[in-house]
Coordinates of C-alpha atoms and ligand atoms in Angstrom, one line a residue:
M1378 CA 47.4 45.4 166.5
F1379 CA 47.9 49.3 165.9
D1380 CA 46.0 51.0 163.8
D1381 CA 48.3 53.0 161.2
L1382 CA 49.5 49.4 161.2
R1383 CA 46.4 48.0 160.1
D1384 CA 46.2 50.8 157.6
L1385 CA 49.4 50.3 156.5
Y1386 CA 49.0 46.2 155.8
Q1387 CA 45.6 47.0 154.2
E1388 CA 47.3 49.4 151.8
V1389 CA 49.9 46.3 150.6
I1390 CA 47.4 44.2 150.2
L1391 CA 45.6 46.3 148.0
D1392 CA 48.9 47.2 145.3
H1393 CA 49.9 44.0 144.8
G1394 CA 45.7 43.4 145.2
R1395 CA 45.5 46.3 142.5
K1396 CA 48.8 46.1 140.8
P1397 CA 50.0 43.1 141.0
R1398 CA 54.0 42.3 140.2
N1399 CA 55.3 39.3 138.4
F1400 CA 51.5 39.6 136.4
R1401 CA 52.1 36.5 133.2
R1402 CA 52.0 33.5 132.3
L1403 CA 56.4 32.3 131.5
E1404 CA 55.6 30.3 129.2
D1405 CA 59.4 28.8 129.1
A1406 CA 58.6 27.7 132.6
D1407 CA 59.8 24.8 134.2
R1408 CA 57.2 24.2 137.0
S1409 CA 53.5 25.4 136.9
A1410 CA 50.2 24.6 138.7
R1411 CA 46.6 26.1 138.9
G1412 CA 45.5 26.4 141.8
D1413 CA 41.6 27.0 142.6
N1414 CA 40.0 27.8 145.9
P1415 CA 35.8 27.8 145.2
M1416 CA 34.9 28.5 148.7
C1417 CA 34.9 32.0 147.0
G1418 CA 36.3 31.1 142.8
D1419 CA 40.5 32.4 143.3
R1420 CA 41.2 30.9 140.2
L1421 CA 45.1 30.6 139.9
E1422 CA 48.7 29.1 137.1
L1423 CA 51.1 29.5 139.0
F1424 CA 54.2 29.8 136.8
L1425 CA 58.1 29.3 138.1
K1426 CA 61.7 28.6 136.2
L1427 CA 64.8 27.0 137.5
G1428 CA 67.6 28.0 137.5
P1429 CA 71.0 25.9 136.6
D1430 CA 71.8 25.7 140.3
G1431 CA 68.3 23.9 140.7
R1432 CA 66.8 27.5 142.8
I1433 CA 63.8 29.1 141.8
A1434 CA 64.8 31.9 139.1
D1435 CA 62.0 33.0 137.5
A1436 CA 58.4 33.1 139.1
A1437 CA 55.2 34.2 137.7
F1438 CA 51.1 33.6 138.3
Q1439 CA 48.0 34.5 136.0
G1440 CA 44.3 34.1 136.9
R1441 CA 41.5 36.2 138.4
G1442 CA 40.6 36.4 142.6
C1443 CA 39.6 38.8 144.8
A1444 CA 42.5 40.9 146.2
I1445 CA 43.7 38.9 149.3
S1446 CA 44.7 36.1 147.1
T1447 CA 46.3 38.2 144.5
A1448 CA 48.4 39.8 146.7
S1449 CA 48.5 37.0 148.2
A1450 CA 50.0 35.1 145.1
S1451 CA 51.8 38.6 144.0
L1452 CA 53.9 38.9 147.2
L1453 CA 55.3 34.8 146.6
T1454 CA 56.0 35.6 142.9
E1455 CA 58.7 38.0 144.8
T1456 CA 60.1 36.1 147.5
V1457 CA 60.3 33.1 146.1
K1458 CA 63.5 34.6 143.6
G1459 CA 66.7 32.5 144.3
K1460 CA 65.3 29.5 146.7
T1461 CA 65.9 26.6 146.4
A1462 CA 62.7 24.0 146.3
E1463 CA 63.6 23.0 150.0
E1464 CA 63.7 26.9 150.9
A1465 CA 60.7 27.4 149.2
H1466 CA 59.2 25.2 151.3
A1467 CA 59.9 26.0 154.3
L1468 CA 58.4 29.3 153.1
S1469 CA 55.3 27.9 152.2
D1470 CA 54.7 26.1 155.7
S1471 CA 55.9 29.3 157.3
F1472 CA 53.8 31.3 156.0
R1473 CA 50.9 29.0 156.1
E1474 CA 51.0 29.4 160.1
L1475 CA 51.3 33.2 159.7
A1476 CA 48.0 33.3 158.3
M1477 CA 45.8 30.5 159.9
T1478 CA 47.5 32.1 163.6
G1479 CA 48.3 35.6 162.8
T1480 CA 52.3 34.5 164.1
C1481 CA 54.8 32.3 163.0
P1482 CA 56.9 30.9 166.5
H1483 CA 58.5 28.1 164.5
C1484 CA 60.0 30.1 161.3
Q1485 CA 62.7 29.6 160.5
A1486 CA 65.5 33.2 161.6
A1487 CA 66.5 32.0 158.2
L1488 CA 63.4 33.4 156.8
E1489 CA 63.2 36.3 158.3
E1490 CA 63.4 39.7 156.1
E1491 CA 61.2 37.3 154.0
M1492 CA 57.8 36.4 156.7
E1493 CA 58.4 40.6 157.3
R1494 CA 57.3 40.9 153.3
L1495 CA 54.5 38.3 154.3
Q1496 CA 53.1 40.0 157.5
P1497 CA 50.3 42.7 155.8
L1498 CA 48.5 39.4 155.3
S1499 CA 49.0 38.1 159.0
G1500 CA 45.6 39.6 160.1
V1501 CA 43.6 37.6 157.8
H1502 CA 43.6 34.7 160.9
E1503 CA 40.8 36.6 162.2
F1504 CA 38.3 36.1 159.3
P1505 CA 38.8 32.2 158.7
S1506 CA 37.2 32.1 155.3
R1507 CA 39.7 34.4 154.2
V1508 CA 42.9 31.9 155.1
K1509 CA 41.9 29.9 152.4
C1510 CA 42.7 32.7 149.6
A1511 CA 45.6 33.8 152.0
T1512 CA 47.3 30.2 151.4
L1513 CA 45.6 29.3 148.0
A1514 CA 49.1 30.5 145.4
W1515 CA 51.7 29.4 148.7
H1516 CA 49.5 25.4 148.4
T1517 CA 50.2 26.1 144.2
L1518 CA 53.4 26.5 145.0
N1519 CA 54.5 23.7 146.8
A1520 CA 52.0 21.5 143.7
A1521 CA 54.1 22.9 141.5
L1522 CA 57.4 22.1 143.3
D1523 CA 56.6 18.6 143.6
G1524 CA 55.3 18.5 139.9
A1525 CA 52.3 17.8 141.1
K1526 CA 49.3 19.8 137.8
E1527 CA 46.3 21.3 140.8
A1528 CA 46.3 22.0 143.9
S1529 CA 42.8 22.6 146.3
S1530 CA 42.5 24.8 148.9
E1531 CA 40.2 21.9 150.7
Ligands
LIG847 ZN1 39.3 34.7 147.8

């Protein structure tokens, strides 16, 4: 990877880690789930508000975690808005592939724009212990969509 790109990605992660977007409780959430990554100590709660058409109208999270888990949750809340549950699951699968391998050959073309926004986290595949930090919010998203209350990075 070019150094400039690596610096840019680093900047995105630090920015979202320090100033997470949608960092709040959604009091009228239709779905929520808690996520726990004991390996690093990351804990978060994710909230989803569904619109009348079943699409995700709003997403937010709260919790404490390292910069990578916080940045990933922040980017998640920005990229899942407007998605159906099925699309959100597909995005979650794609992101986990990106985090584990650094690329996403199986990603749907329809998700290209979202995957580009999540690209800054692709570097975690070089650090296996941090992959769970990056994927925690996405496991929690799946749990919330499936009506489960807890998700673990294990
Ligand atoms: Zn972490």
